[in-house]
Amino acid sequence: MCAVAAREVALEPNVRKWLDNPCRMLIDGQWVTSESGKTFDVFNPATDTVIAQAQAADKTDVNKAVKAARRAFDDGPWTKMSPAERGRIVWKIGDLIMEYQEELAQLESLDNGKPISIARAADVPLASELFQYMAGWATKLNGDQIGITVPYAPGAEWHAYTRREPVGVCGQIIPWNFPLLMAAWKLGPALACGNTVVMKLAEETPLSGLKLAEIMQEAGVPDGVVNIITGFGEEAGAPIAAHPMVDKIAFTGSTEVGRLIVDAAKGNLKKVSLELGGKSPNIVLADADLEKTIPGAANAIFFNHGQCCAAGSRLFVHESVYDQVVEGVADFARNIKLGPGLDPETQMGPLVSRTQFDRVTGFLESGKSQGARAAVGGERGDGDGYFVKPTVLVDVKDDMEVYQEEIFGPVVTASKFSDLDEELIKRANDTVFGLASGIWTQDIGKAHRLAAKIRAGTVWVNCYNIFDAALPFGGYKQSGWGREMGEQVLNNYTECKAVTVSL
Ligand code: NAP
Ligand code: MG
């Protein structure tokens, strides 16, 4: 079904398995079709062609999956396992991800469009690390012993302590920009903490998540503990968010759908964590080391074709170095090799879907019509795929759509500033989002002072897009609720119980 050009990597025999037969979903340990019998097409964004079929789940399938997860939570064996046993299974998932690294990287590149070199170097190993970092927490979910006073019971003696317990059945809905990694970010901590899961993969990119489901079975995750379904947001995502037997919902995606998730969760007041959009400021001070800053600022926006919630999409440059930095980043963009993800020489692939292509090119048009100018790019790339050229927009005003809204493509706006305290900090924070930010300077005092003033969950100094399983990630303001990764994510997946004993 899938034609591969000569210079592209040869597909692993196992990859063909996902392409040549309709992919099934994992519910209660069984690989099943949707109850309705409906499937949908999976596209290769480099060629705008159909490469596979996936099951289109709806409410009935979600119900089945939630019941399985509920039973697995309430009856065990998962929840009765020792922490060490659970930790070993989560660790094994990480091992198996590396064992199947080439299959996973190819599926990711084919389905999402990202360069195979990036999938191999970043997505796959980061997903493996995430499971292994979280595996360690399974044996360290400790409570506290608490000294209490109780003024209305003078003379009494107490032993009080807290326990950390799993939340229960977790619904998890993920996007298409890092399909495997987003699945790992959510599944790793949920499993380490002893929860059970119903996850919906993004319609645009179901393949690597299904392979991960197979890996989790092989690692020994018991039936019903993880249920992985495919389908569309309204049919398969919304019923998870609304389901009365789901205790917690974790969502990554647009701020708009994040609001729908909150509404849907209202019925049984399930716990909600959200990782939403961004319009992150990337700030270059006058004293920055431009040799590092220019490629750094380019990577901040162009990594993953700008399809990153943390993308450094608003570049602020001090007026004294503005021309040099803009020309440098534009030059970097001009030299990026666009092509299909499976070509080992490709540095930037296509956008994920026709919808995203239309959305991003729409922003380019709106920017131009409002007076912005492309210093480089500004148009679609060659070929039938969803290619957009890496773009640097200048002559941008702070009220333009391209400056205000999350574009989620390889498009950065470059703005000048003159004063750090009076002007820059205000402009950097003048957004409804607060996910990430970057600062480039050789003045360590300025860097820390600025880092404290930026209203965002992540600040990178003299670097950008540095992610690690041990670092918490999440947003201020409309960029979300709660944190993923690090020790902080355990708050999303555990309840805290206070036990008080009268001695
Ligand atoms: P999206 O609509 O927010 O989709 C994210 C996930 O939510 C997908 O699995 C989607 O399903 C599902 N979904 C959609 N509607 C839903 C509903 N009513 N109830 C429950 N789940 C629902 O994001 P998108 O359409 O893929 O992209 C649109 C924009 O969102 C992007 O341009 C970007 O600005 C932003 N975005 C942000 C992130 C991030 O990491 N923060 C990631 C992706 C996109 P299906 O897609 O399968 O139908
Ligand atoms: Mg696809």
Short mmCIF file of C-alpha atoms in Angstrom, two decimals, residues 256-477:
data_model
loop_
_atom_site.label_atom_id
_atom_site.label_comp_id
_atom_site.label_asym_id
_atom_site.label_seq_id
_atom_site.Cartn_x
_atom_site.Cartn_y
_atom_site.Cartn_z
CA GLU A 256 -10.03 25.18 22.84
CA VAL A 257 -10.49 21.42 23.33
CA GLY A 258 -8.99 21.76 26.83
CA ARG A 259 -12.05 23.87 27.74
CA LEU A 260 -14.36 21.15 26.37
CA ILE A 261 -12.56 18.59 28.52
CA VAL A 262 -13.13 20.70 31.62
CA ASP A 263 -16.83 20.99 30.77
CA ALA A 264 -17.15 17.26 30.15
CA ALA A 265 -15.34 16.40 33.39
CA LYS A 266 -17.87 18.39 35.42
CA GLY A 267 -20.44 15.58 35.67
CA ASN A 268 -18.56 13.43 38.19
CA LEU A 269 -16.00 16.16 39.01
CA LYS A 270 -13.16 13.96 37.82
CA LYS A 271 -9.63 15.25 38.40
CA VAL A 272 -8.30 17.15 35.39
CA SER A 273 -4.77 17.86 34.19
CA LEU A 274 -4.19 19.83 31.00
CA GLU A 275 -1.18 20.55 28.84
CA LEU A 276 -2.28 23.13 26.29
CA GLY A 277 -0.95 25.64 23.83
CA GLY A 278 1.79 28.23 23.97
CA LYS A 279 3.19 31.32 22.29
CA SER A 280 6.52 31.28 23.98
CA PRO A 281 8.88 34.27 24.06
CA ASN A 282 12.50 33.59 23.12
CA ILE A 283 14.59 36.55 24.23
CA VAL A 284 18.01 37.57 22.90
CA LEU A 285 19.82 40.17 25.00
CA ALA A 286 22.44 42.53 23.59
CA ASP A 287 25.32 40.57 25.12
CA ALA A 288 24.27 37.10 23.86
CA ASP A 289 26.86 34.84 22.25
CA LEU A 290 25.41 34.99 18.76
CA GLU A 291 27.28 31.96 17.49
CA LYS A 292 25.22 29.82 19.86
CA THR A 293 22.12 32.01 19.91
CA ILE A 294 21.36 32.00 16.19
CA PRO A 295 21.17 28.21 15.71
CA GLY A 296 19.54 28.01 19.13
CA ALA A 297 16.78 30.46 18.18
CA ALA A 298 16.26 28.62 14.88
CA ASN A 299 15.99 25.26 16.67
CA ALA A 300 13.58 26.82 19.18
CA ILE A 301 11.00 27.34 16.43
CA PHE A 302 11.90 24.92 13.66
CA PHE A 303 12.34 21.74 15.74
CA ASN A 304 9.51 19.32 14.87
CA HIS A 305 8.42 21.84 12.17
CA GLY A 306 7.23 24.22 14.87
CA GLN A 307 4.62 21.67 15.93
CA CYS A 308 5.67 21.99 19.56
CA CYS A 309 3.55 23.47 22.31
CA ALA A 310 6.77 24.95 23.70
CA ALA A 311 7.99 26.39 20.36
CA GLY A 312 9.89 29.68 20.68
CA SER A 313 7.46 31.36 18.31
CA ARG A 314 7.89 34.97 19.45
CA LEU A 315 11.53 35.95 19.04
CA PHE A 316 12.46 39.18 20.86
CA VAL A 317 15.87 40.58 19.95
CA HIS A 318 17.63 43.59 21.42
CA GLU A 319 17.75 46.35 18.80
CA SER A 320 21.58 46.41 18.82
CA VAL A 321 21.80 42.86 17.44
CA TYR A 322 18.38 42.54 15.78
CA ASP A 323 19.50 42.66 12.12
CA GLN A 324 22.33 40.22 12.73
CA VAL A 325 20.12 37.69 14.56
CA VAL A 326 17.23 37.90 12.09
CA GLU A 327 19.57 37.48 9.12
CA GLY A 328 21.29 34.57 10.92
CA VAL A 329 18.05 32.74 11.70
CA ALA A 330 16.76 33.39 8.16
CA ASP A 331 19.97 31.99 6.75
CA PHE A 332 19.65 28.92 8.94
CA ALA A 333 16.07 28.46 7.68
CA ARG A 334 17.17 28.78 4.04
CA ASN A 335 19.56 25.86 4.51
CA ILE A 336 17.10 23.47 6.15
CA LYS A 337 16.53 20.46 3.91
CA LEU A 338 12.80 19.81 3.51
CA GLY A 339 11.71 16.33 2.49
CA PRO A 340 9.90 13.15 3.43
CA GLY A 341 10.59 11.99 6.98
CA LEU A 342 11.93 8.62 5.86
CA ASP A 343 14.75 10.21 3.83
CA PRO A 344 17.75 10.09 6.22
CA GLU A 345 18.95 13.46 4.89
CA THR A 346 15.69 15.28 5.61
CA GLN A 347 15.96 17.96 8.28
CA MET A 348 12.34 19.09 8.20
CA GLY A 349 9.39 16.99 7.12
CA PRO A 350 5.84 17.94 6.13
CA LEU A 351 3.23 19.21 8.59
CA VAL A 352 1.12 16.43 10.05
CA SER A 353 -2.10 16.86 8.07
CA ARG A 354 -3.93 18.77 5.38
CA THR A 355 -5.84 20.59 8.16
CA GLN A 356 -2.62 21.81 9.78
CA PHE A 357 -1.20 22.74 6.38
CA ASP A 358 -4.27 24.87 5.64
CA ARG A 359 -4.15 26.40 9.10
CA VAL A 360 -0.47 27.37 8.92
CA THR A 361 -0.60 28.70 5.36
CA GLY A 362 -3.73 30.62 6.41
CA PHE A 363 -1.69 32.33 9.14
CA LEU A 364 1.00 33.20 6.59
CA GLU A 365 -1.65 34.89 4.42
CA SER A 366 -3.16 36.74 7.36
CA GLY A 367 0.28 37.95 8.45
CA LYS A 368 1.08 39.26 4.99
CA SER A 369 -2.31 40.94 4.63
CA GLN A 370 -1.80 42.71 7.97
CA GLY A 371 1.62 44.02 6.88
CA ALA A 372 4.13 41.44 8.09
CA ARG A 373 6.93 40.46 5.69
CA ALA A 374 8.67 37.10 5.33
CA ALA A 375 12.46 37.52 5.64
CA VAL A 376 12.60 33.89 4.50
CA GLY A 377 9.97 31.28 3.59
CA GLY A 378 6.39 32.48 3.80
CA GLU A 379 5.03 29.88 1.39
CA ARG A 380 4.35 26.20 0.89
CA GLY A 381 7.15 23.83 -0.06
CA ASP A 382 7.38 21.68 -3.20
CA GLY A 383 5.62 18.36 -3.71
CA ASP A 384 2.25 16.84 -2.90
CA GLY A 385 2.91 16.57 0.82
CA TYR A 386 1.98 19.12 3.46
CA PHE A 387 5.28 21.02 3.25
CA VAL A 388 5.64 24.59 4.51
CA LYS A 389 8.92 26.46 4.23
CA PRO A 390 10.54 27.57 7.49
CA THR A 391 9.55 31.20 7.89
CA VAL A 392 10.79 34.28 9.73
CA LEU A 393 8.25 37.10 9.84
CA VAL A 394 9.44 40.69 10.36
CA ASP A 395 7.61 44.04 10.49
CA VAL A 396 5.27 42.35 12.93
CA LYS A 397 3.01 44.42 15.22
CA ASP A 398 2.04 43.11 18.66
CA ASP A 399 -1.68 43.09 17.74
CA MET A 400 -1.32 40.92 14.63
CA GLU A 401 -2.86 37.43 14.57
CA VAL A 402 0.52 35.84 13.76
CA TYR A 403 1.95 37.39 16.92
CA GLN A 404 -0.99 36.60 19.19
CA GLU A 405 -2.10 33.11 18.20
CA GLU A 406 -0.45 29.71 18.35
CA ILE A 407 0.41 28.87 14.73
CA PHE A 408 1.87 25.40 15.43
CA GLY A 409 4.04 25.48 12.34
CA PRO A 410 7.56 26.56 11.32
CA VAL A 411 6.79 30.27 11.62
CA VAL A 412 8.50 32.71 14.01
CA THR A 413 7.78 36.39 14.46
CA ALA A 414 10.87 38.54 15.11
CA SER A 415 10.40 41.69 17.18
CA LYS A 416 12.84 44.34 18.39
CA PHE A 417 13.08 45.65 21.94
CA SER A 418 15.18 48.38 23.52
CA ASP A 419 14.50 48.25 27.26
CA LEU A 420 14.57 45.08 29.32
CA ASP A 421 12.70 46.07 32.50
CA GLU A 422 10.15 48.60 31.29
CA GLU A 423 9.32 47.08 27.94
CA LEU A 424 10.52 43.55 27.27
CA ILE A 425 9.18 41.74 30.33
CA LYS A 426 5.74 43.25 29.82
CA ARG A 427 5.65 42.24 26.14
CA ALA A 428 7.02 38.75 26.82
CA ASN A 429 4.27 38.14 29.40
CA ASP A 430 1.53 39.83 27.38
CA THR A 431 -0.09 36.58 26.19
CA VAL A 432 -2.85 34.30 27.47
CA PHE A 433 -0.30 31.46 27.42
CA GLY A 434 2.54 30.67 29.82
CA LEU A 435 4.19 27.43 28.79
CA ALA A 436 7.86 28.09 28.00
CA SER A 437 10.46 30.73 27.28
CA GLY A 438 14.10 31.19 26.32
CA ILE A 439 16.77 33.69 27.38
CA TRP A 440 20.08 34.19 25.58
CA THR A 441 22.70 36.22 27.45
CA GLN A 442 26.19 35.98 28.90
CA ASP A 443 25.19 38.00 31.98
CA ILE A 444 24.28 35.42 34.61
CA GLY A 445 22.63 37.98 36.89
CA LYS A 446 20.32 39.23 34.14
CA ALA A 447 19.47 35.65 33.17
CA HIS A 448 18.28 34.67 36.66
CA ARG A 449 16.49 37.98 37.24
CA LEU A 450 14.60 37.58 33.97
CA ALA A 451 13.91 33.87 34.60
CA ALA A 452 12.06 34.80 37.79
CA LYS A 453 9.95 37.45 36.02
CA ILE A 454 8.68 35.36 33.13
CA ARG A 455 5.23 33.89 33.78
CA ALA A 456 5.80 30.45 32.27
CA GLY A 457 6.33 26.88 33.46
CA THR A 458 9.70 26.50 31.76
CA VAL A 459 12.63 28.87 31.23
CA TRP A 460 15.61 27.78 29.14
CA VAL A 461 18.79 29.85 29.46
CA ASN A 462 21.24 29.65 26.56
CA CYS A 463 19.44 26.55 25.30
CA TYR A 464 15.95 25.61 24.10
CA ASN A 465 13.78 22.48 23.85
CA ILE A 466 15.72 20.66 26.55
CA PHE A 467 13.40 17.98 27.92
CA ASP A 468 14.11 15.33 30.51
CA ALA A 469 11.90 12.86 32.33
CA ALA A 470 13.08 14.37 35.64
CA LEU A 471 12.12 17.97 34.72
CA PRO A 472 8.53 19.07 35.37
CA PHE A 473 6.78 20.55 32.33
CA GLY A 474 3.51 22.44 32.15
CA GLY A 475 1.87 25.78 31.88
CA TYR A 476 0.90 28.95 33.70
CA LYS A 477 -2.30 30.76 32.66
#
